[in-house]
């Protein structure tokens, strides 16, 4: 599968998926008989559904994760990553086609799966949707980048029992919070998932949504009866009282100035930048803007770890491309200088700075 993805060989990837589907189905049948019990009696449809789920979550999902690792390490290009993801999407469709005959109504219920606004990582949500279909749910899959008002309008129209929100990029958390609160205000339970919601879903819990690690976990939650009590829509600071200090709001409001100043300070503190091409300069502006975005989000959820994880990740991306991670220091110092009256901001930036500083000689 991995070779097929890296070589952009769609036909081969789909053939691998079909073989895996057949093998997984057969294997489960055999091991069921070997145990001499319940699985042996399971219907052919049940085996097909289980095989589809395994191919989605144990073959396609890990390949996509590996793709991310390979891109971060600069082992594959952005174009290869895009091509491979399109092939993975085709593989998901192949699973859906092959398993469709096993999906007879009645449904267990109806749910809506959607990415939050600004979120282009649609494949994780798609995996969730397909697994829930295989588990017997009727799924409205809205895909990437859906503004909250459209999610709410759709759930009102379809009377879905739950909204499952996916997000991979932490800077989209304030918008995700609004989506969670708005859907709950429309009377529907919300299950959040995806890397944006942090280790063990800590930010989902902060925003008073249920959280599941993956589609299997979501299926378990959905099957749990009764659902937790539905909450009213609420302003963000009701869930996150620390927002009262206005640090998050101020960083958002002054984002442009902060980025401009940091760019000037990086140019001064990292002289290599003076020889940068226009393209390299544009990427640097983008990187600084991301730094400010992640800082704001760390303030939103009141977790320096969100920012330090991002800085460690960025340092790795830079190092893999022969850019010394110390070039981040002048940007952090610039922000520290501008935000010195913001105690939470200072704590976040100082924690990140410590990670980048070279160890002092003993
Ligand atoms: C393909 C890809 C893209 C594609 C997405 C296309 C598509 N159709 O999905 C494109 C090119 C659009 C893209 C864009 C970007 N990407 Co990208 N992308 C990826 C990549 C390689 C694979 C994504 C994927 O399919 N993952 C596979 C799934 C299975 O993994 P998953 O997200 O963990 O999902 C599982 C669980 O989290 C959970 N789950 C997910 N959602 C939900 C929802 C619910 C309700 C539940 C219960 C569970 C659940 O179940 C899933 C199945 O098990 C990832 C690498 C990675 N590790 O994921 C990077 C990655 C997510 N991208 C990354 C980045 C940086 C970006 C960009 C910012 C790049 C840029 N500079 O523009 C943009 C951001 C765009 C945006 N605003 O959304 C980084 C994020 C790092 C970070 N610090 O946040 C990653 C991790 C790459 C890396 N190794 O650094 N990307």
Tab-separated table of C-alpha atoms and ligand atoms in Angstrom:
chain	number	residue	atom	x	y	z
A	1	UNK	CA	0.000	0.000	0.000
A	2	UNK	CA	2.777	2.366	1.004
A	3	UNK	CA	4.695	1.760	-2.213
A	4	UNK	CA	1.557	2.238	-4.280
A	5	UNK	CA	0.855	5.548	-2.506
A	6	UNK	CA	4.410	6.853	-2.915
A	7	UNK	CA	4.493	5.907	-6.582
A	8	UNK	CA	1.069	7.437	-7.198
A	9	UNK	CA	-0.191	4.074	-8.451
A	10	UNK	CA	-3.945	4.256	-7.948
A	11	UNK	CA	-4.779	0.962	-9.654
A	12	UNK	CA	-2.357	-0.931	-7.469
A	13	UNK	CA	-3.551	0.770	-4.280
A	14	UNK	CA	-7.174	-0.140	-5.019
A	15	UNK	CA	-6.107	-3.714	-5.809
A	16	UNK	CA	-4.310	-3.874	-2.435
A	17	UNK	CA	-7.466	-2.648	-0.710
A	18	UNK	CA	-9.633	-5.218	-2.460
A	19	UNK	CA	-7.194	-7.985	-1.521
A	20	UNK	CA	-7.085	-6.763	2.081
A	21	UNK	CA	-10.891	-6.695	2.190
A	22	UNK	CA	-11.074	-10.253	0.951
A	23	UNK	CA	-8.302	-11.400	3.303
A	24	UNK	CA	-9.695	-9.617	6.347
A	25	UNK	CA	-13.150	-11.045	5.685
A	26	UNK	CA	-11.810	-14.554	5.217
A	27	UNK	CA	-9.440	-14.326	8.182
A	28	UNK	CA	-12.208	-13.259	10.534
A	29	UNK	CA	-14.348	-16.115	9.284
A	30	UNK	CA	-11.540	-18.591	9.921
A	31	UNK	CA	-10.552	-17.286	13.357
A	32	UNK	CA	-14.250	-17.224	14.288
A	33	UNK	CA	-14.549	-20.905	13.379
A	34	UNK	CA	-11.316	-21.659	15.207
A	35	UNK	CA	-12.816	-20.193	18.388
A	36	UNK	CA	-15.795	-22.326	17.618
A	37	UNK	CA	-18.203	-19.646	18.723
A	38	UNK	CA	-20.070	-16.485	18.060
A	39	UNK	CA	-18.007	-15.255	15.109
A	40	UNK	CA	-18.550	-18.475	13.204
A	41	UNK	CA	-22.268	-17.788	13.342
A	42	UNK	CA	-21.911	-14.166	12.337
A	43	UNK	CA	-23.540	-13.353	9.042
A	44	UNK	CA	-21.546	-12.815	5.871
A	45	UNK	CA	-22.719	-9.220	6.037
A	46	UNK	CA	-21.283	-8.834	9.502
A	47	UNK	CA	-17.933	-10.144	8.298
A	48	UNK	CA	-17.934	-7.817	5.315
A	49	UNK	CA	-18.653	-4.822	7.563
A	50	UNK	CA	-15.902	-5.776	9.995
A	51	UNK	CA	-13.442	-6.286	7.136
A	52	UNK	CA	-14.330	-2.856	5.714
A	53	UNK	CA	-13.722	-1.241	9.083
A	54	UNK	CA	-10.327	-2.907	9.427
A	55	UNK	CA	-9.232	-1.777	5.985
A	56	UNK	CA	-10.343	1.800	6.706
A	57	UNK	CA	-8.807	2.110	10.172
A	58	UNK	CA	-5.931	-0.353	10.137
A	59	UNK	CA	-4.671	0.085	6.581
A	60	UNK	CA	-5.745	3.399	5.049
A	61	UNK	CA	-5.552	5.560	8.219
A	62	UNK	CA	-2.018	4.454	9.221
A	63	UNK	CA	-0.806	4.952	5.637
A	64	UNK	CA	-2.056	8.519	5.786
A	65	UNK	CA	-0.296	9.096	9.097
A	66	UNK	CA	2.912	7.706	7.622
A	67	UNK	CA	2.472	10.112	4.725
A	68	UNK	CA	2.450	12.992	7.213
A	69	UNK	CA	5.622	11.729	8.870
A	70	UNK	CA	7.345	11.333	5.489
A	71	UNK	CA	6.333	14.851	4.436
A	72	UNK	CA	7.527	16.332	7.735
A	73	UNK	CA	10.892	14.572	7.319
A	74	UNK	CA	11.152	16.005	3.791
A	75	UNK	CA	11.227	12.470	2.356
A	76	UNK	CA	8.309	13.116	0.001
A	77	UNK	CA	7.137	16.282	-1.741
A	78	UNK	CA	3.911	18.173	-1.166
A	79	UNK	CA	2.776	17.003	-4.619
A	80	UNK	CA	3.413	13.347	-3.714
A	81	UNK	CA	1.472	13.822	-0.480
A	82	UNK	CA	-1.468	15.374	-2.374
A	83	UNK	CA	-1.438	12.618	-5.021
A	84	UNK	CA	-1.282	9.901	-2.372
A	85	UNK	CA	-4.199	11.421	-0.428
A	86	UNK	CA	-6.344	11.475	-3.550
A	87	UNK	CA	-5.532	7.785	-3.997
A	88	UNK	CA	-6.472	7.099	-0.370
A	89	UNK	CA	-9.794	8.833	-0.998
A	90	UNK	CA	-10.332	6.506	-3.959
A	91	UNK	CA	-9.478	3.553	-1.684
A	92	UNK	CA	-12.083	4.678	0.851
A	93	UNK	CA	-14.608	4.824	-1.999
A	94	UNK	CA	-13.594	1.294	-3.016
A	95	UNK	CA	-14.332	0.067	0.510
A	96	UNK	CA	-17.697	1.854	0.451
A	97	UNK	CA	-18.585	0.276	-2.907
A	98	UNK	CA	-17.525	-3.224	-1.908
A	99	UNK	CA	-19.358	-3.155	1.402
A	100	UNK	CA	-22.535	-1.369	0.233
A	101	UNK	CA	-24.463	-4.610	-0.385
A	102	UNK	CA	-23.928	-5.533	3.276
A	103	UNK	CA	-25.558	-2.310	4.512
A	104	UNK	CA	-29.248	-3.012	4.592
A	105	UNK	CA	-31.680	-0.776	6.515
A	106	UNK	CA	-33.069	-0.425	9.199
A	107	UNK	CA	-30.609	2.121	10.503
A	108	UNK	CA	-29.638	2.494	14.144
A	109	UNK	CA	-30.246	6.233	13.782
A	110	UNK	CA	-29.057	9.271	11.889
A	111	UNK	CA	-25.905	11.295	12.531
A	112	UNK	CA	-24.079	14.165	10.872
A	113	UNK	CA	-20.309	14.165	10.329
A	114	UNK	CA	-18.548	17.384	9.397
A	115	UNK	CA	-15.225	19.180	9.495
A	116	UNK	CA	-15.204	22.468	11.376
A	117	UNK	CA	-14.899	25.788	9.516
A	118	UNK	CA	-11.444	26.248	7.950
A	119	UNK	CA	-10.591	22.567	8.202
A	120	UNK	CA	-9.449	21.007	4.910
A	121	UNK	CA	-8.492	17.612	6.326
A	122	UNK	CA	-11.623	15.860	5.139
A	123	UNK	CA	-10.254	12.333	4.934
A	124	UNK	CA	-10.266	11.722	8.728
A	125	UNK	CA	-13.955	12.744	8.856
A	126	UNK	CA	-14.664	10.554	5.854
A	127	UNK	CA	-13.142	7.557	7.623
A	128	UNK	CA	-15.386	8.250	10.609
A	129	UNK	CA	-18.461	8.468	8.352
A	130	UNK	CA	-17.716	5.230	6.533
A	131	UNK	CA	-17.075	3.312	9.744
A	132	UNK	CA	-20.340	4.549	11.236
A	133	UNK	CA	-22.169	3.499	8.060
A	134	UNK	CA	-20.631	0.067	8.419
A	135	UNK	CA	-21.881	0.052	12.017
A	136	UNK	CA	-25.427	0.636	10.813
A	137	UNK	CA	-25.880	4.409	11.081
A	138	UNK	CA	-27.381	6.646	8.454
A	139	UNK	CA	-24.709	9.323	7.975
A	140	UNK	CA	-24.945	12.804	6.490
A	141	UNK	CA	-21.344	13.493	5.550
A	142	UNK	CA	-20.714	17.205	4.940
A	143	UNK	CA	-16.967	17.009	4.254
A	144	UNK	CA	-14.342	19.741	4.595
A	145	UNK	CA	-14.595	23.290	5.886
A	146	UNK	CA	-18.245	23.725	6.847
A	147	UNK	CA	-19.286	27.028	8.460
A	148	UNK	CA	-21.078	26.467	11.759
A	149	UNK	CA	-24.390	27.995	10.643
A	150	UNK	CA	-24.682	25.401	7.865
A	151	UNK	CA	-23.963	22.520	10.220
A	152	UNK	CA	-26.660	23.799	12.589
A	153	UNK	CA	-29.184	24.373	9.784
A	154	UNK	CA	-28.580	20.873	8.426
A	155	UNK	CA	-28.945	19.175	11.772
A	156	UNK	CA	-32.194	21.026	12.428
A	157	UNK	CA	-33.504	19.906	9.033
A	158	UNK	CA	-32.474	16.264	9.319
A	159	UNK	CA	-33.104	15.910	13.074
A	160	UNK	CA	-29.876	13.931	13.356
A	161	UNK	CA	-29.239	12.496	16.827
A	162	UNK	CA	-25.630	13.597	16.995
A	163	UNK	CA	-23.111	15.844	15.298
A	164	UNK	CA	-19.579	14.493	14.937
A	165	UNK	CA	-17.075	17.284	14.410
A	166	UNK	CA	-13.603	16.688	13.044
A	167	UNK	CA	-10.590	18.975	13.237
A	168	UNK	CA	-6.874	18.371	12.698
A	169	UNK	CA	-5.492	21.898	13.026
A	170	UNK	CA	-5.432	23.315	16.589
A	171	UNK	CA	-5.698	26.959	15.490
A	172	UNK	CA	-9.270	26.176	14.433
A	173	UNK	CA	-10.261	25.381	18.038
A	174	UNK	CA	-12.002	28.712	18.796
A	175	UNK	CA	-14.258	28.135	15.765
A	176	UNK	CA	-14.731	24.495	16.786
A	177	UNK	CA	-15.831	25.682	20.231
A	178	UNK	CA	-18.460	27.883	18.616
A	179	UNK	CA	-19.642	24.938	16.489
A	180	UNK	CA	-19.880	22.686	19.565
A	181	UNK	CA	-21.809	25.267	21.567
A	182	UNK	CA	-24.138	26.137	18.649
A	183	UNK	CA	-24.994	22.511	17.893
A	184	UNK	CA	-25.630	21.832	21.567
A	185	UNK	CA	-27.795	24.953	21.610
A	186	UNK	CA	-29.811	23.364	18.790
A	187	UNK	CA	-30.459	20.455	21.141
A	188	UNK	CA	-28.114	17.876	19.685
A	189	UNK	CA	-25.262	15.970	21.271
A	190	UNK	CA	-21.761	16.634	19.940
A	191	UNK	CA	-18.857	14.221	19.663
A	192	UNK	CA	-15.547	15.808	18.692
A	193	UNK	CA	-12.463	14.118	17.317
A	194	UNK	CA	-9.219	14.636	15.450
A	195	UNK	CA	-5.718	15.765	16.412
A	196	UNK	CA	-6.764	19.398	17.001
A	197	UNK	CA	-8.605	18.421	20.169
A	198	UNK	CA	-5.301	17.554	21.853
A	199	UNK	CA	-3.921	14.571	23.750
A	200	UNK	CA	-6.805	12.434	25.011
A	201	UNK	CA	-9.241	15.039	23.682
A	202	UNK	CA	-8.467	17.490	26.483
A	203	UNK	CA	-9.699	20.529	24.541
A	204	UNK	CA	-12.952	18.818	23.548
A	205	UNK	CA	-13.676	18.210	27.220
A	206	UNK	CA	-12.789	21.820	28.026
A	207	UNK	CA	-15.405	22.847	25.465
A	208	UNK	CA	-17.895	20.431	27.013
A	209	UNK	CA	-18.140	18.100	24.046
A	210	UNK	CA	-17.853	14.350	24.176
A	211	UNK	CA	-14.673	13.046	22.582
A	212	UNK	CA	-13.573	9.815	20.965
A	213	UNK	CA	-10.132	8.813	19.786
A	214	UNK	CA	-11.376	7.319	16.545
A	215	UNK	CA	-14.418	6.054	14.728
A	216	UNK	CA	-14.601	2.900	16.817
A	217	UNK	CA	-14.712	5.021	19.980
A	218	UNK	CA	-17.402	7.223	18.439
A	219	UNK	CA	-19.498	4.137	17.648
A	220	UNK	CA	-19.228	3.027	21.276
A	221	UNK	CA	-20.327	6.471	22.515
A	222	UNK	CA	-23.252	6.589	20.101
A	223	UNK	CA	-24.424	3.182	21.236
A	224	UNK	CA	-24.371	4.380	24.857
A	225	UNK	CA	-27.848	5.032	26.040
A	226	UNK	CA	-28.978	7.485	27.278
A	227	UNK	CA	-26.979	10.277	25.682
A	228	UNK	CA	-25.566	12.862	28.104
A	229	UNK	CA	-27.864	15.838	28.835
A	230	UNK	CA	-27.871	18.398	26.054
A	231	UNK	CA	-26.408	21.795	26.910
A	232	UNK	CA	-27.469	25.280	25.943
A	233	UNK	CA	-25.472	27.494	23.570
A	234	UNK	CA	-23.156	29.712	25.576
A	235	UNK	CA	-20.495	32.379	25.151
A	236	UNK	CA	-16.918	31.006	25.127
A	237	UNK	CA	-15.917	32.514	28.486
A	238	UNK	CA	-18.557	30.477	30.285
A	239	UNK	CA	-16.558	27.335	29.480
A	240	UNK	CA	-13.197	29.149	29.572
A	241	UNK	CA	-13.236	31.716	32.409
A	242	UNK	CA	-9.541	32.597	31.828
A	243	UNK	CA	-10.634	34.447	28.663
A	244	UNK	CA	-11.730	37.279	30.980
A	245	UNK	CA	-8.109	38.518	31.047
A	246	UNK	CA	-8.491	39.517	27.367
A	247	UNK	CA	-5.036	38.161	26.439
A	248	UNK	CA	-6.479	35.982	23.677
A	249	UNK	CA	-8.599	38.830	22.304
A	250	UNK	CA	-5.685	41.283	22.339
A	251	UNK	CA	-3.327	38.908	20.514
A	252	UNK	CA	-5.990	38.292	17.855
A	253	UNK	CA	-6.670	41.997	17.470
A	254	UNK	CA	-3.015	42.956	17.091
A	255	UNK	CA	-2.014	39.891	15.047
A	256	UNK	CA	-0.966	41.892	11.978
A	257	UNK	CA	1.285	44.274	13.941
A	258	UNK	CA	2.778	41.389	15.908
A	259	UNK	CA	3.654	39.553	12.692
A	260	UNK	CA	5.140	42.689	11.061
A	261	UNK	CA	7.303	43.458	14.073
A	262	UNK	CA	8.420	39.845	14.440
A	263	UNK	CA	9.403	39.757	10.766
A	264	UNK	CA	11.576	42.845	11.218
A	265	UNK	CA	13.137	41.352	14.377
A	266	UNK	CA	13.809	38.017	12.677
A	267	UNK	CA	15.546	39.815	9.811
A	268	UNK	CA	17.772	41.511	12.335
A	269	UNK	CA	18.409	38.539	14.625
A	270	UNK	CA	18.823	35.950	11.864
A	271	UNK	CA	21.060	37.586	9.223
A	272	UNK	CA	20.800	34.554	6.864
A	273	UNK	CA	17.306	35.827	6.090
A	274	UNK	CA	18.653	38.833	4.216
A	275	UNK	CA	19.702	36.537	1.380
A	276	UNK	CA	16.225	34.945	1.156
A	277	UNK	CA	14.340	34.824	-2.161
A	278	UNK	CA	10.864	36.370	-2.394
A	279	UNK	CA	9.379	32.875	-2.077
A	280	UNK	CA	11.402	32.113	1.067
A	281	UNK	CA	10.351	35.448	2.578
A	282	UNK	CA	6.707	34.693	1.923
A	283	UNK	CA	7.050	31.282	3.645
A	284	UNK	CA	8.734	33.028	6.605
A	285	UNK	CA	5.844	35.488	6.930
A	286	UNK	CA	3.487	32.505	6.839
A	287	UNK	CA	5.505	30.717	9.539
A	288	UNK	CA	5.479	33.788	11.792
A	289	UNK	CA	1.751	34.183	11.264
A	290	UNK	CA	1.300	30.523	12.297
A	291	UNK	CA	3.386	31.175	15.422
A	292	UNK	CA	1.079	34.037	16.427
A	293	UNK	CA	-1.980	31.919	15.577
A	294	UNK	CA	-0.782	29.048	17.774
A	295	UNK	CA	0.109	31.452	20.579
A	296	UNK	CA	-3.432	32.872	20.461
A	297	UNK	CA	-4.903	29.362	20.520
A	298	UNK	CA	-2.722	28.333	23.469
A	299	UNK	CA	-4.129	31.374	25.299
A	300	UNK	CA	-7.652	30.401	24.246
A	301	UNK	CA	-7.384	26.941	25.788
A	302	UNK	CA	-4.969	28.119	28.506
A	303	UNK	CA	-2.413	25.424	27.722
A	304	UNK	CA	1.253	26.274	27.025
A	305	UNK	CA	1.624	22.663	25.838
A	306	UNK	CA	-0.386	23.472	22.715
A	307	UNK	CA	2.233	26.057	21.765
A	308	UNK	CA	5.324	24.090	22.811
A	309	UNK	CA	4.166	21.051	20.830
A	310	UNK	CA	3.752	23.309	17.808
A	311	UNK	CA	7.227	24.823	18.280
A	312	UNK	CA	8.830	21.385	18.574
A	313	UNK	CA	6.971	20.311	15.429
A	314	UNK	CA	8.041	23.469	13.554
A	315	UNK	CA	11.653	23.026	14.667
A	316	UNK	CA	11.580	19.489	13.253
A	317	UNK	CA	10.108	20.664	9.944
A	318	UNK	CA	12.762	23.388	9.662
A	319	UNK	CA	15.664	21.107	10.626
A	320	UNK	CA	14.587	18.544	8.012
A	321	UNK	CA	14.880	21.336	5.437
A	322	UNK	CA	18.308	22.504	6.654
A	323	UNK	CA	16.935	25.646	8.307
A	324	UNK	CA	18.339	25.987	11.851
A	325	UNK	CA	15.469	25.984	14.398
A	326	UNK	CA	17.267	28.788	16.288
A	327	UNK	CA	15.809	31.138	13.627
A	328	UNK	CA	12.586	30.850	15.677
A	329	UNK	CA	14.206	32.531	18.686
A	330	UNK	CA	14.124	36.133	17.369
A	331	UNK	CA	10.424	35.665	16.538
A	332	UNK	CA	9.668	34.410	20.062
A	333	UNK	CA	11.750	37.222	21.582
A	334	UNK	CA	9.925	39.783	19.487
A	335	UNK	CA	6.588	38.477	20.769
A	336	UNK	CA	7.883	38.353	24.347
A	337	UNK	CA	8.906	41.971	24.021
A	338	UNK	CA	5.550	43.090	22.642
A	339	UNK	CA	3.477	41.028	25.060
A	340	UNK	CA	5.449	41.618	28.268
A	341	UNK	CA	2.338	42.797	30.127
A	342	UNK	CA	0.484	39.540	29.353
A	343	UNK	CA	1.433	37.036	32.095
A	344	UNK	CA	-0.120	34.003	30.399
A	345	UNK	CA	1.440	34.934	27.051
A	346	UNK	CA	4.853	35.389	28.653
A	347	UNK	CA	4.594	31.966	30.337
A	348	UNK	CA	3.694	30.294	27.029
A	349	UNK	CA	6.497	31.995	25.075
A	350	UNK	CA	9.085	31.402	27.800
A	351	UNK	CA	8.274	27.694	27.919
A	352	UNK	CA	8.776	27.470	24.140
A	353	UNK	CA	11.953	29.542	24.207
A	354	UNK	CA	13.501	27.200	26.746
A	355	UNK	CA	13.027	24.294	24.361
A	356	UNK	CA	14.929	26.038	21.573
A	357	UNK	CA	17.843	27.423	23.534
A	358	UNK	CA	21.078	25.458	23.114
A	359	UNK	CA	22.128	23.768	26.378
A	360	UNK	CA	24.477	26.044	28.377
A	361	UNK	CA	28.014	24.746	28.852
A	362	UNK	CA	28.451	23.195	32.316
B	1	LIG	C1	-3.416	14.729	3.658
B	1	LIG	C2	-3.061	15.888	4.534
B	1	LIG	C3	-3.436	17.167	4.117
B	1	LIG	C4	-4.377	17.404	2.949
B	1	LIG	C5	-5.809	17.008	3.399
B	1	LIG	C6	-6.639	16.477	2.258
B	1	LIG	C7	-7.826	15.698	2.704
B	1	LIG	N1	-8.686	15.442	1.764
B	1	LIG	O1	-8.000	15.314	3.850
B	1	LIG	C8	-4.189	18.929	2.682
B	1	LIG	C9	-3.212	19.125	1.564
B	1	LIG	C10	-5.475	19.715	2.383
B	1	LIG	C11	-3.528	19.399	3.983
B	1	LIG	C12	-3.411	20.735	4.332
B	1	LIG	C13	-2.726	21.184	5.442
B	1	LIG	N2	-2.045	20.421	6.316
B	1	LIG	CO1	-2.137	18.498	6.363
B	1	LIG	N3	-1.949	16.652	6.496
B	1	LIG	C14	-2.363	15.680	5.750
B	1	LIG	C15	-1.906	14.343	6.346
B	1	LIG	C16	-0.655	13.881	5.621
B	1	LIG	C17	-2.909	13.218	6.335
B	1	LIG	C18	-4.303	13.569	6.922
B	1	LIG	C19	-5.025	12.295	7.120
B	1	LIG	O2	-5.686	11.820	6.231
B	1	LIG	N4	-4.783	11.660	8.302
B	1	LIG	C20	-5.200	10.319	8.557
B	1	LIG	C21	-6.184	10.247	9.672
B	1	LIG	C22	-6.629	8.815	9.773
B	1	LIG	O3	-5.615	10.610	10.886
B	1	LIG	P1	-6.330	11.473	12.002
B	1	LIG	O4	-6.454	12.859	11.600
B	1	LIG	O5	-5.540	11.225	13.206
B	1	LIG	O6	-7.822	10.858	12.171
B	1	LIG	C23	-8.139	9.777	13.018
B	1	LIG	C24	-8.440	10.244	14.442
B	1	LIG	O7	-7.852	11.494	14.771
B	1	LIG	C25	-9.907	10.280	14.508
B	1	LIG	N5	-10.717	11.409	14.096
B	1	LIG	C26	-10.474	12.369	13.190
B	1	LIG	N6	-11.554	13.170	13.091
B	1	LIG	C27	-12.489	12.707	13.947
B	1	LIG	C28	-13.782	13.144	14.261
B	1	LIG	C29	-14.520	12.452	15.218
B	1	LIG	C30	-15.890	12.895	15.538
B	1	LIG	C31	-13.961	11.318	15.868
B	1	LIG	C32	-14.732	10.596	16.887
B	1	LIG	C33	-12.673	10.891	15.562
B	1	LIG	C34	-11.954	11.574	14.597
B	1	LIG	O8	-10.295	9.209	13.687
B	1	LIG	C35	-9.456	9.184	12.527
B	1	LIG	C36	-9.410	7.782	12.028
B	1	LIG	O9	-8.797	6.920	12.942
B	1	LIG	C37	-1.647	14.766	7.819
B	1	LIG	C38	-0.729	13.833	8.619
B	1	LIG	C39	-1.470	13.107	9.754
B	1	LIG	N7	-0.763	12.579	10.684
B	1	LIG	O10	-2.671	13.048	9.814
B	1	LIG	C40	-1.150	16.186	7.622
B	1	LIG	C41	-1.211	17.193	8.760
B	1	LIG	C42	-2.476	17.009	9.590
B	1	LIG	N8	-1.256	18.478	8.047
B	1	LIG	C43	-0.557	19.399	8.599
B	1	LIG	C44	-0.456	20.737	8.147
B	1	LIG	C45	0.554	21.623	8.845
B	1	LIG	C46	-1.244	21.217	7.101
B	1	LIG	C47	-1.304	22.656	6.590
B	1	LIG	C48	-1.298	23.734	7.666
B	1	LIG	C49	-0.139	22.817	5.614
B	1	LIG	C50	0.007	24.214	5.026
B	1	LIG	N9	1.091	24.843	5.369
B	1	LIG	O11	-0.850	24.664	4.338
B	1	LIG	C51	-2.638	22.638	5.791
B	1	LIG	C52	-3.823	23.075	6.644
B	1	LIG	C53	-5.105	23.116	5.862
B	1	LIG	C54	-6.307	23.325	6.733
B	1	LIG	N10	-6.587	24.568	7.111
B	1	LIG	O12	-6.994	22.409	7.091
B	1	LIG	C55	0.169	18.899	9.857
B	1	LIG	C56	-0.485	19.444	11.132
B	1	LIG	C57	0.559	19.678	12.203
B	1	LIG	C58	0.097	20.605	13.283
B	1	LIG	N11	1.029	21.046	14.051
B	1	LIG	O13	-1.020	20.952	13.441
B	1	LIG	C59	0.098	17.337	9.652
B	1	LIG	C60	0.051	16.516	10.955
B	1	LIG	C61	1.340	16.934	8.820
B	1	LIG	C62	2.625	16.799	9.623
B	1	LIG	N12	3.176	15.625	9.755
B	1	LIG	O14	3.133	17.740	10.122
B	1	LIG	N13	-3.057	18.343	4.693
